[in-house]
XYZ file of C-alpha atoms in Angstrom:
698
model
C -34.598 -35.104 -34.106
C -32.557 -38.211 -34.973
C -29.758 -35.991 -36.249
C -29.634 -34.273 -32.879
C -29.456 -37.606 -31.151
C -26.579 -38.755 -33.308
C -24.528 -35.760 -32.181
C -24.615 -36.970 -28.594
C -21.616 -39.094 -27.660
C -21.661 -41.882 -25.138
C -20.478 -40.969 -21.630
C -17.669 -42.839 -19.957
C -19.080 -46.163 -18.756
C -16.142 -47.201 -16.601
C -16.214 -45.699 -13.124
C -13.752 -46.095 -10.301
C -14.638 -49.314 -8.496
C -13.595 -48.047 -5.125
C -15.653 -44.881 -5.530
C -18.640 -46.927 -6.559
C -18.360 -49.125 -3.466
C -18.040 -46.064 -1.262
C -21.060 -44.446 -2.866
C -23.149 -47.571 -2.261
C -22.292 -47.337 1.419
C -23.491 -43.744 1.690
C -26.872 -43.566 3.436
C -29.553 -41.265 2.081
C -29.951 -38.070 4.068
C -33.351 -38.045 5.782
C -34.921 -40.676 3.566
C -38.357 -39.695 4.778
C -38.061 -36.365 2.977
C -35.483 -36.781 0.251
C -36.864 -37.890 -3.086
C -33.609 -37.521 -4.974
C -29.916 -38.255 -4.688
C -27.727 -37.130 -1.805
C -23.975 -37.445 -2.013
C -21.168 -37.606 0.546
C -19.234 -34.481 -0.371
C -16.289 -35.639 1.733
C -15.349 -37.644 -1.343
C -14.944 -34.416 -3.330
C -11.494 -33.211 -4.253
C -12.428 -29.765 -5.603
C -15.872 -28.892 -4.182
C -15.958 -27.828 -0.549
C -19.353 -26.901 0.856
C -19.698 -24.009 3.211
C -21.448 -24.171 6.551
C -24.896 -24.469 4.916
C -26.335 -26.279 1.913
C -27.670 -24.015 -0.883
C -31.455 -23.830 -0.735
C -33.989 -23.131 -3.450
C -37.723 -23.148 -3.958
C -39.690 -24.854 -6.689
C -40.482 -22.510 -9.543
C -38.030 -19.781 -8.494
C -34.477 -18.752 -9.430
C -31.684 -19.724 -7.055
C -27.925 -19.319 -6.727
C -25.628 -22.313 -6.252
C -22.523 -21.115 -4.448
C -19.569 -23.168 -3.184
C -15.834 -23.054 -2.494
C -13.499 -24.483 -5.103
C -9.941 -25.605 -4.290
C -7.868 -28.615 -3.328
C -5.645 -29.357 -0.370
C -3.817 -32.521 -1.446
C -5.580 -34.578 1.213
C -9.339 -34.583 0.725
C -11.152 -36.449 -2.056
C -10.703 -39.433 -4.306
C -8.122 -37.813 -6.543
C -5.670 -34.938 -6.172
C -3.418 -33.443 -8.845
C 0.207 -34.239 -8.145
C 1.264 -30.615 -8.494
C 1.378 -27.452 -6.445
C -1.097 -25.774 -8.787
C -3.431 -26.370 -11.714
C -3.884 -23.971 -14.625
C -6.557 -22.898 -17.102
C -9.356 -24.155 -14.868
C -12.936 -24.203 -16.198
C -15.807 -24.890 -13.806
C -19.321 -25.494 -15.097
C -22.467 -27.330 -14.196
C -22.228 -30.789 -15.719
C -23.231 -30.625 -19.357
C -24.537 -34.182 -19.308
C -27.040 -35.608 -16.847
C -25.986 -39.138 -17.903
C -23.718 -39.101 -14.862
C -26.895 -39.842 -12.961
C -27.789 -42.868 -15.052
C -28.870 -41.980 -18.589
C -26.980 -42.222 -21.856
C -27.975 -42.438 -25.503
C -27.765 -45.925 -26.997
C -26.519 -46.475 -30.526
C -29.440 -46.725 -32.919
C -31.989 -45.745 -30.308
C -34.991 -43.813 -31.654
C -36.251 -40.574 -30.130
C -39.315 -42.132 -28.487
C -37.333 -44.788 -26.636
C -34.732 -42.277 -25.533
C -37.461 -39.883 -24.382
C -39.083 -42.594 -22.260
C -35.819 -43.600 -20.630
C -34.889 -39.966 -20.069
C -38.227 -39.221 -18.390
C -37.743 -42.200 -16.104
C -34.357 -40.944 -15.005
C -35.325 -37.261 -14.749
C -38.413 -38.071 -12.717
C -40.832 -35.991 -14.773
C -42.520 -36.168 -18.140
C -41.291 -34.079 -21.034
C -44.332 -32.242 -22.311
C -43.321 -32.012 -25.957
C -40.659 -32.613 -28.550
C -39.586 -29.023 -27.992
C -38.819 -29.750 -24.349
C -36.825 -32.817 -25.370
C -34.964 -30.640 -27.850
C -34.218 -28.146 -25.070
C -32.651 -30.945 -23.098
C -30.528 -31.938 -26.083
C -29.569 -28.316 -26.733
C -28.433 -28.066 -23.125
C -26.357 -31.200 -23.567
C -24.679 -29.821 -26.700
C -24.189 -26.306 -25.295
C -21.182 -27.305 -23.243
C -20.203 -30.628 -24.807
C -17.730 -29.448 -27.449
C -16.007 -27.055 -25.045
C -15.535 -29.574 -22.237
C -12.736 -31.910 -23.222
C -14.787 -33.565 -25.980
C -16.988 -35.116 -23.343
C -14.141 -37.101 -21.769
C -14.686 -37.209 -18.017
C -12.103 -38.758 -15.733
C -12.337 -39.695 -12.058
C -16.036 -39.136 -11.516
C -17.964 -41.316 -9.090
C -21.631 -42.381 -9.109
C -24.566 -41.326 -6.987
C -28.037 -42.717 -6.583
C -30.170 -41.811 -9.586
C -32.638 -39.014 -9.004
C -34.530 -36.329 -10.842
C -32.652 -33.271 -12.065
C -34.302 -30.260 -10.354
C -33.386 -27.395 -12.696
C -34.847 -26.025 -15.907
C -32.591 -27.218 -18.731
C -31.777 -24.900 -21.630
C -28.709 -23.687 -23.469
C -27.962 -21.113 -20.744
C -27.707 -23.624 -17.939
C -24.624 -25.510 -19.092
C -23.063 -22.626 -20.995
C -22.302 -20.906 -17.680
C -18.588 -21.240 -16.987
C -16.239 -19.869 -14.335
C -12.593 -19.653 -15.398
C -9.419 -19.341 -13.325
C -5.978 -18.915 -14.879
C -4.373 -20.717 -11.949
C -5.392 -22.259 -8.621
C -2.692 -23.173 -6.117
C -2.876 -26.012 -3.606
C -4.466 -24.742 -0.419
C -6.051 -21.774 -2.238
C -9.844 -21.497 -2.430
C -12.079 -19.626 -4.871
C -15.760 -18.697 -4.693
C -17.893 -20.124 -7.514
C -21.566 -19.519 -8.162
C -24.127 -20.402 -10.819
C -27.595 -19.033 -11.542
C -30.329 -21.623 -12.091
C -34.119 -21.839 -12.110
C -35.803 -24.641 -10.167
C -38.480 -26.578 -12.019
C -41.989 -25.846 -10.794
C -42.754 -29.563 -10.402
C -39.658 -30.334 -8.303
C -40.490 -32.259 -5.142
C -39.069 -31.195 -1.807
C -35.821 -32.894 -0.816
C -32.052 -33.045 -1.276
C -30.421 -33.282 -4.687
C -26.832 -34.012 -5.745
C -25.884 -31.631 -8.556
C -22.985 -32.688 -10.823
C -20.280 -30.057 -11.415
C -17.538 -30.487 -13.983
C -13.892 -29.365 -13.674
C -11.454 -29.207 -16.569
C -7.862 -28.095 -16.053
C -4.235 -28.455 -17.112
C -1.229 -29.575 -15.123
C 1.832 -27.295 -15.256
C 4.608 -28.237 -17.670
C 2.411 -30.724 -19.563
C 1.777 -30.274 -23.276
C -1.791 -31.289 -24.109
C -1.348 -32.027 -27.796
C -3.480 -34.870 -29.045
C -4.672 -35.767 -25.560
C -7.643 -34.625 -23.480
C -7.280 -32.307 -20.519
C -7.931 -33.803 -17.082
C -11.660 -33.486 -16.448
C -13.490 -34.431 -13.265
C -17.117 -34.474 -12.145
C -18.059 -33.978 -8.499
C -21.295 -33.250 -6.697
C -22.710 -30.563 -4.482
C -25.835 -31.097 -2.409
C -28.721 -28.643 -2.637
C -32.043 -28.590 -0.850
C -35.208 -27.680 -2.744
C -38.299 -26.563 -0.845
C -41.789 -27.123 -2.157
C -43.439 -24.151 -3.823
C -45.100 -21.936 -1.234
C -48.577 -20.522 -1.610
C -47.048 -17.095 -2.213
C -44.804 -18.355 -5.005
C -45.968 -17.838 -8.554
C -44.713 -16.992 -11.952
C -45.453 -13.341 -11.230
C -43.017 -13.412 -8.313
C -40.221 -14.445 -10.635
C -41.177 -11.973 -13.353
C -41.202 -9.049 -10.906
C -37.618 -9.712 -9.891
C -36.213 -7.743 -12.805
C -32.580 -7.674 -13.783
C -32.572 -3.874 -14.097
C -33.882 -0.969 -12.037
C -34.840 2.167 -13.960
C -34.619 5.846 -13.062
C -32.567 5.773 -9.858
C -31.034 9.092 -8.848
C -32.982 11.009 -11.501
C -35.578 13.735 -11.620
C -38.431 13.523 -14.122
C -37.112 14.750 -17.514
C -38.858 17.937 -18.679
C -39.283 19.229 -22.212
C -41.007 22.250 -23.768
C -42.381 22.416 -27.291
C -41.015 23.383 -29.845
C -37.559 22.788 -28.385
C -35.799 19.470 -28.868
C -35.901 17.433 -25.670
C -32.534 15.938 -24.662
C -32.761 13.561 -21.751
C -31.230 10.403 -20.306
C -32.562 7.332 -18.510
C -30.456 5.305 -16.075
C -30.696 1.511 -15.852
C -28.898 -0.260 -12.995
C -28.102 -3.963 -13.178
C -29.063 -5.238 -9.722
C -28.097 -8.867 -10.326
C -25.297 -10.811 -11.993
C -23.355 -9.720 -15.093
C -25.365 -9.919 -18.328
C -24.392 -9.729 -21.992
C -25.704 -8.338 -25.306
C -27.888 -5.782 -23.531
C -30.259 -3.768 -25.711
C -32.518 -0.960 -24.466
C -35.396 -0.117 -26.790
C -37.857 2.733 -26.358
C -41.329 1.728 -27.454
C -42.968 4.220 -29.762
C -46.379 3.915 -28.164
C -47.667 3.916 -24.626
C -48.459 0.612 -22.951
C -51.932 -0.894 -23.288
C -52.987 0.222 -19.802
C -50.767 3.297 -19.555
C -52.335 6.747 -19.586
C -50.748 10.158 -19.618
C -51.656 12.602 -16.862
C -52.625 16.055 -18.075
C -51.196 19.072 -16.322
C -53.521 21.522 -18.124
C -56.805 21.358 -20.052
C -56.076 20.192 -23.587
C -57.588 21.144 -26.907
C -59.740 18.547 -28.587
C -57.112 17.979 -31.273
C -54.309 17.373 -28.746
C -52.564 14.010 -28.736
C -52.263 12.109 -25.449
C -50.349 9.135 -26.861
C -46.663 8.893 -27.660
C -45.396 12.507 -27.332
C -42.457 12.495 -29.767
C -42.061 12.549 -33.524
C -40.505 9.351 -34.838
C -37.465 10.630 -36.717
C -35.177 7.614 -36.404
C -35.654 4.119 -37.793
C -33.951 2.520 -34.815
C -33.946 3.778 -31.221
C -32.071 0.756 -29.858
C -29.107 1.362 -27.562
C -26.675 -1.559 -27.268
C -24.217 -2.535 -24.513
C -21.955 -5.615 -24.950
C -21.692 -6.342 -21.217
C -23.156 -4.857 -18.032
C -21.665 -5.875 -14.683
C -23.523 -6.202 -11.397
C -24.475 -2.777 -9.913
C -23.240 -1.053 -13.078
C -25.433 1.829 -14.255
C -25.878 2.330 -17.992
C -27.157 5.670 -19.232
C -29.334 5.759 -22.325
C -29.374 9.156 -24.056
C -32.169 10.438 -26.273
C -32.669 13.552 -28.364
C -36.370 13.734 -29.208
C -38.496 16.214 -31.149
C -41.732 16.904 -29.280
C -44.799 16.415 -31.422
C -46.631 19.651 -32.155
C -49.930 18.029 -31.107
C -48.744 16.596 -27.788
C -50.783 17.716 -24.801
C -49.119 19.087 -21.677
C -48.679 16.401 -19.053
C -46.764 13.404 -17.707
C -46.195 10.570 -20.184
C -45.361 7.012 -19.018
C -42.833 5.885 -21.617
C -42.166 2.181 -21.999
C -38.729 0.601 -22.445
C -37.898 -2.995 -23.313
C -34.555 -4.327 -22.091
C -33.215 -7.546 -23.621
C -30.113 -9.395 -22.426
C -28.386 -12.752 -22.179
C -27.264 -14.286 -18.895
C -24.338 -15.978 -20.646
C -22.684 -15.106 -23.976
C -24.647 -16.533 -26.905
C -27.268 -17.847 -24.481
C -31.031 -17.465 -24.381
C -32.366 -13.937 -24.866
C -34.387 -12.563 -21.928
C -36.637 -9.511 -21.978
C -38.237 -7.255 -19.405
C -40.290 -4.066 -19.615
C -39.833 -0.857 -17.665
C -41.730 2.394 -17.392
C -40.453 5.897 -16.694
C -42.200 9.266 -16.924
C -41.298 12.374 -18.890
C -43.057 15.708 -18.582
C -44.073 17.701 -21.665
C -45.244 21.325 -21.816
C -46.945 22.391 -25.031
C -48.701 25.709 -24.563
C -50.099 25.589 -28.106
C -52.226 22.551 -27.172
C -53.554 23.983 -23.900
C -57.160 25.173 -23.875
C -56.947 28.454 -21.991
C -60.732 28.895 -21.859
C -61.614 25.416 -20.653
C -62.153 24.590 -17.001
C -60.377 21.737 -15.333
C -62.512 18.608 -15.674
C -62.647 15.556 -13.494
C -61.055 13.479 -16.202
C -57.890 15.563 -16.271
C -55.054 15.316 -13.807
C -53.883 18.497 -12.103
C -50.753 18.559 -9.989
C -52.229 21.392 -7.916
C -55.357 19.481 -6.945
C -54.231 15.832 -6.925
C -53.687 14.417 -3.446
C -50.451 12.689 -2.504
C -48.743 11.223 0.505
C -46.412 13.312 2.647
C -43.090 11.741 3.623
C -41.130 13.320 6.464
C -38.139 12.532 8.655
C -39.741 11.831 12.018
C -36.372 11.718 13.755
C -32.766 10.713 13.399
C -29.732 9.868 15.512
C -26.060 9.254 14.864
C -23.833 6.536 16.295
C -21.603 7.746 17.860
C -23.645 10.694 19.049
C -20.792 13.130 18.402
C -19.414 12.998 14.834
C -15.797 14.062 14.333
C -14.368 15.061 10.964
C -12.654 12.145 9.259
C -14.539 9.470 11.225
C -17.328 7.112 10.110
C -20.750 7.016 11.743
C -24.190 5.446 11.409
C -27.113 7.661 10.467
C -30.337 6.133 11.793
C -33.439 7.649 10.180
C -37.171 7.278 10.744
C -39.066 7.980 7.508
C -42.770 8.503 8.214
C -45.767 8.807 5.926
C -47.431 11.704 7.701
C -50.622 11.410 5.623
C -53.725 10.257 7.460
C -55.211 8.149 4.672
C -52.939 8.249 1.592
C -50.472 5.419 1.060
C -47.102 5.796 -0.675
C -45.404 3.211 -2.865
C -42.340 2.787 -5.108
C -40.438 5.165 -2.839
C -36.990 6.164 -4.069
C -34.867 8.101 -1.561
C -31.716 9.769 -2.864
C -29.327 11.204 -0.264
C -27.304 14.225 -1.404
C -24.573 15.587 0.848
C -23.606 19.213 1.201
C -20.345 19.919 -0.651
C -17.133 21.812 0.031
C -15.891 24.634 -2.171
C -14.040 22.144 -4.373
C -17.341 20.264 -4.973
C -16.401 17.225 -2.879
C -19.063 15.711 -0.612
C -18.915 16.342 3.131
C -20.497 12.923 3.737
C -20.049 9.818 1.590
C -21.693 6.434 2.141
C -19.443 3.516 3.009
C -21.173 1.315 0.415
C -20.978 3.942 -2.338
C -24.764 3.829 -2.889
C -26.768 7.037 -2.377
C -30.219 5.768 -3.400
C -32.473 3.473 -1.410
C -35.893 1.989 -2.150
C -38.888 1.410 0.108
C -41.541 -0.645 -1.653
C -44.484 0.789 0.245
C -45.274 2.925 3.275
C -48.919 2.990 4.399
C -50.418 6.146 5.862
C -49.218 6.892 9.386
C -46.517 4.235 9.391
C -42.760 4.647 9.871
C -39.821 2.921 8.198
C -36.449 2.825 9.952
C -33.239 2.736 7.962
C -29.520 2.879 8.797
C -26.822 4.263 6.512
C -23.090 4.154 7.283
C -21.368 7.417 6.344
C -17.779 8.649 6.269
C -17.250 12.317 7.139
C -14.641 14.300 5.246
C -11.449 15.079 7.124
C -10.112 18.623 7.173
C -13.463 20.439 7.094
C -14.249 23.255 9.495
C -16.266 22.475 12.579
C -19.921 23.172 11.942
C -23.303 21.759 10.942
C -23.686 20.245 7.470
C -26.803 19.225 5.574
C -27.859 15.964 3.935
C -30.738 16.516 1.513
C -33.115 13.598 0.953
C -34.791 13.741 -2.452
C -37.998 11.740 -2.431
C -39.753 10.256 -5.427
C -42.834 8.146 -4.813
C -46.282 7.206 -6.044
C -49.669 7.840 -4.492
C -52.983 6.560 -5.831
C -53.712 9.915 -7.508
C -50.182 11.230 -7.946
C -47.395 9.375 -9.749
C -43.705 10.289 -9.460
C -44.179 12.935 -6.794
C -40.924 14.769 -6.048
C -40.236 16.219 -2.607
C -37.196 17.148 -0.522
C -36.413 16.978 3.174
C -33.118 17.531 4.959
C -31.254 16.599 8.118
C -28.435 18.603 9.689
C -25.410 16.782 11.090
C -23.075 18.641 13.509
C -19.445 17.782 12.776
C -16.770 18.437 15.381
C -13.034 18.982 15.098
C -10.454 17.967 17.698
C -8.650 21.002 19.142
C -4.893 20.908 18.504
C -2.031 23.195 19.571
C 1.745 23.322 19.564
C 4.293 25.605 21.236
C 7.415 27.276 19.973
C 10.768 27.065 21.799
C 10.908 28.569 25.279
C 13.180 31.620 25.636
C 14.322 31.965 29.278
C 16.509 35.022 30.113
C 18.441 34.538 32.278
C 18.259 30.777 32.594
C 19.608 30.940 36.190
C 18.598 33.433 38.871
C 19.136 33.948 42.571
C 16.383 33.773 45.127
C 14.436 37.010 44.948
C 15.460 37.737 41.347
C 13.258 37.406 38.214
C 13.623 35.721 34.828
C 11.713 36.559 31.634
C 9.986 33.601 29.842
C 8.627 33.955 26.293
C 7.089 31.425 23.843
C 4.245 31.111 21.328
C 1.091 28.937 21.370
C 0.121 27.902 17.819
C -3.487 26.840 17.069
C -2.898 23.978 14.604
C -6.509 22.743 14.641
C -9.753 23.816 12.980
C -11.546 25.308 16.011
C -11.035 28.459 18.090
C -9.217 28.007 21.391
C -11.204 30.117 23.874
C -9.848 31.828 27.031
C -6.309 30.509 26.698
C -4.115 30.979 29.784
C -0.785 29.638 31.022
C 0.072 28.885 34.672
C 3.742 28.390 35.654
C 4.378 25.983 38.528
C 7.540 24.845 40.346
C 8.798 24.546 43.938
C 11.529 27.091 43.211
C 9.382 29.886 41.684
C 6.341 31.883 42.632
C 3.249 30.563 40.775
C 2.220 32.928 38.025
C -0.632 32.945 35.484
C -0.666 34.730 32.119
C -3.960 35.227 30.227
C -3.713 35.055 26.408
C -7.362 35.158 25.274
C -8.838 33.493 22.159
C -6.603 32.004 19.456
C -8.171 31.439 16.032
C -7.203 28.465 13.810
C -3.824 29.072 12.196
C -2.937 31.942 14.515
C -0.439 32.217 17.398
C -0.847 33.599 20.907
C 2.351 34.979 22.480
C 3.255 34.393 26.132
C 5.534 36.881 27.961
C 5.857 36.348 31.726
C 8.232 37.286 34.571
C 8.991 34.483 37.030
C 10.454 35.195 40.484
C 12.721 32.704 42.290
C 11.593 31.913 45.827
C 13.742 28.896 46.779
C 16.957 27.266 45.574
C 16.421 24.534 42.953
C 16.510 21.130 44.629
C 15.675 18.985 41.560
C 16.490 19.094 37.835
C 15.294 22.680 37.461
C 12.106 21.839 35.483
C 9.307 24.400 35.485
C 5.832 23.280 34.297
C 3.746 25.511 32.034
C 0.075 24.420 32.244
C -1.810 25.627 29.128
C -5.600 25.653 29.518
C -8.326 26.531 26.997
C -12.086 26.149 26.553
C -14.271 24.876 23.681
C -17.438 26.624 22.490
C -19.394 24.957 25.314
C -17.002 26.082 28.049
C -15.381 22.685 28.587
C -11.808 23.204 29.873
C -8.867 21.232 28.465
C -5.273 21.447 29.708
C -1.881 20.541 28.279
C 1.500 20.676 30.039
C 4.891 21.799 28.728
C 8.222 22.049 30.659
C 11.380 24.150 30.476
C 14.498 24.701 32.680
C 15.066 27.560 35.122
C 17.573 27.259 37.976
C 17.288 29.254 41.226
C 20.341 29.573 43.535
C 21.147 31.087 46.944
C 22.315 34.764 46.834
C 26.177 35.170 46.913
C 27.710 37.614 49.535
C 30.360 40.263 48.471
C 33.504 39.007 50.392
C 36.119 41.180 48.607
C 36.969 43.800 51.303
C 36.872 41.301 54.154
C 39.291 38.993 52.356
C 41.809 41.827 51.838
C 41.511 42.946 55.445
C 42.041 39.529 56.963
C 44.757 38.396 54.577
C 48.312 37.831 56.196
C 51.283 39.897 55.033
C 52.899 36.946 53.311
C 49.687 36.342 51.351
C 49.551 40.032 50.443
C 53.085 39.775 49.054
C 52.139 36.701 47.090
C 49.101 38.489 45.750
C 51.403 41.360 44.688
C 53.842 38.992 42.919
C 51.681 36.481 41.083
C 54.584 35.214 38.898
C 56.769 34.403 41.909
C 53.776 32.846 43.573
C 53.166 30.583 40.550
C 56.865 29.553 40.375
C 56.781 28.766 44.058
C 53.731 26.584 43.696
C 55.112 24.872 40.576
C 58.880 24.439 41.340
C 59.146 21.079 39.501
C 57.708 22.458 36.301
C 60.025 25.459 36.631
C 63.190 23.292 36.859
C 62.197 21.094 33.920
C 61.400 24.167 31.850
C 64.814 25.674 32.629
C 66.702 22.553 31.591
C 64.801 22.371 28.317
C 65.642 25.981 27.628
C 69.393 25.324 28.187
C 69.317 22.325 25.818
C 67.576 24.299 23.128
C 70.076 27.159 23.536
C 73.109 24.820 23.166
C 71.601 23.230 20.017
C 71.027 26.622 18.458
C 74.592 27.822 19.279
C 76.130 24.660 17.822
C 74.112 24.959 14.610
C 75.117 28.632 14.174
C 78.806 27.795 14.704
C 78.618 24.957 12.136
C 77.087 27.223 9.541
C 79.845 29.827 10.089
C 82.646 27.270 9.630
C 81.079 25.963 6.375
C 80.919 29.490 4.959
C 84.612 30.196 5.761
C 85.732 26.932 4.101
C 83.706 27.744 1.000
C 85.362 31.204 0.808
C 88.898 29.696 0.989
C 88.077 27.270 -1.831
C 86.970 30.093 -4.038
C 90.259 32.058 -3.412
C 92.378 29.028 -4.320
C-alpha cells in the first residue's frame, strides 16, 4: 500500500492568484440544494457548455457531453496561435485539484482519512482505496507527467463518480483544433449510489502542443477546467438491476431461429449488435451447459434416454470468438459449426452466451450474459408410441399472442417513386388474454429484379423492438422510408417478420405485410414539327406531322391533340394510348380561315388521362402563316398596257439601258480604256520580236 502511495506525485500547489480571487467571488448555485462544488464555466477557455447541464442519477450510468474549442476571447488563458495540435482530453486523473494531495511520508491511514473528508464519503475497504489509487495512476504517466498549468480552484466537494482504472483512462484525441472550431466530447461514467442530489464541478484535463514548438525536455501545455453536472437522488425505481439490464449488446436481431437435424452438422450464426459506445477486447463465449433456470422446450415426446441439456458434442477446447474493437451499432456475427449429440431430444434449446469487453483499451473487463434459442430435430430420440404429456411443450398446442397490423398510413398520402415518406403503423396484440413481450419486428422490402430493395429506411435500421404489448393493446410506430427511383408504377409489399415471446410460447415467428402503392409522374416529349407547306392562303390546307414520346413509366391514356389559332380552323386528332417508351404519331390537316395577324404561332394542346381518368394537358407551338388569296392579273395587265410599254417589254435590253444610262456610259468608257491598253501591249510585243530577229541576223 505504501509503495502505491509513493508512486503518487504532488500536484501543482501554485495556482493563479487572479483565478483564485475570481473563484472565491463565485456564488454557489442554489445553495439550498447543492451539496458540492459549482463553478463559473465562463472562466473556461476550452470547455463550452451547451444549453443544458448534463444530468445523472445516483447509482446509474451517465454520459458527460460538452463542446470543446477556443475562440481567443473567453477564459483565463488562450493559446497564442491559430490552432493547437495533438490534443488529448480526459477526465482529470487526479482529484487533488479539489483539495487533496499526498503528503511526503504520510501513512495510508492518514491519507485515507483526509481523502474521505475531501471525497465526502467513507472508503469501505483497502481495496476501495486501492481503486482510487489505481484510477490516479491510470492516466498519470500519460498526462504530461502530472504537470498541470493554468488551472483554477473551486470549492471542495465530493467526487460523484465511481473511481476505477476505466474512468481516467478514457481519452478523446484530436490531431488539430483550430481557433473558432468546436468539437463534441463525451465520457461514460457511473454515478456513485450514495451521491447526494446537487450540482458538481467535474475537472477535465487538456494536454496539447503549440505549432512549430519542439517539446524536447519540456512538458506539453496542460490545463484543467471544470464542467458542471447535476446529479439527482436515486429514484424508487432505480436499482442495480436497472443498470445490469442495460446491456452493451443485443443478440439475435434480424435472425430466424437456427434449425439443425441429427446426424447432420449444424452450421449457424448469432448476431450481436453493440447498442452503446465503442468497446474493446470483445470475446463471445458459448457456454457448454444450459443456464440454471433455463429449460428446453420439447417439440415431440422424447425417449427416456434422451438428453434435454446442452444439445451439442463438445469437440473443441475453446469456443471463444474474439473481436479487437466493436463500434457503436456495429453487428458482429459469431459462426459455429456444431455436431448434434446423438442423444439430444427434439426441441428448442436456450443456449447461453457470455460477452466480455472493455470500455477503454486495457481497462476493466465487463461481462454480460445473453440467451438465444436453437431448434434441434432428432427423430431417433422421439418416442413414436408415447402420447403428448402435460410436461412437454408442443408448438401445435401451445398458446401464443397474435400480432397484427391494425392499420397504416403514409405521409404524404400519395408516394411517388424516388421520394421519401413516413410509414405510420399500428401494431396490435389481437389476443384477448395473452400478452406478448420481447417483440422484435424486422421490416423486409420487396425487391427489384436486380435484388435491390424497393423501400429503404432513412436510418438504415430495419429491426425495431417493442418491450411488451399486453393483450388488446396497440403500439404506434413511425418509420421514414425512401422509395426507389425508376421503378414501375404499382403496389409493392413490405413484409414484417415478427419474433416475440408469450407465457407458453417462446420465440414465436410470424409474418404480416403491408402494401404501399407507388406512383410515377407522367412525362412526355415531342419530336420536331413538320409543316408542309409552312405558308398557305385562306381556304387552303397544310399538313402537320410530329411524334409524342412517352418518356415516363406510366401509360398515357386517351391521348389527343387540339390545334388552336385565330388563323386556322380548330382541329382535334385522337391518338389513343401510348405505352412507356413508345411514340404516338400525329398527322393532321389544318385549313387557313383568316390571314395571320400575329407571329404565326399555332398552339398544339396535348391532353391525356391517368388510370383514374384525371386529365392533364401540355401545350406546344409551331409556325404556320395564312395569307390573302392572290388574283391572276396577267391578261388584264397585257390588255391595258400602253404601246410604248409593250415595246419596252419586247426590248428588255434597250429598256434596261434606258433606265440605267449612267451605268451604260461609264461601262462604255471603261471598255475603250481596256481596248487601248490591250492594243498598246500587243504593238509593244510585236516591236520587241522584230528587234530580236534583226539582232540574230547581224
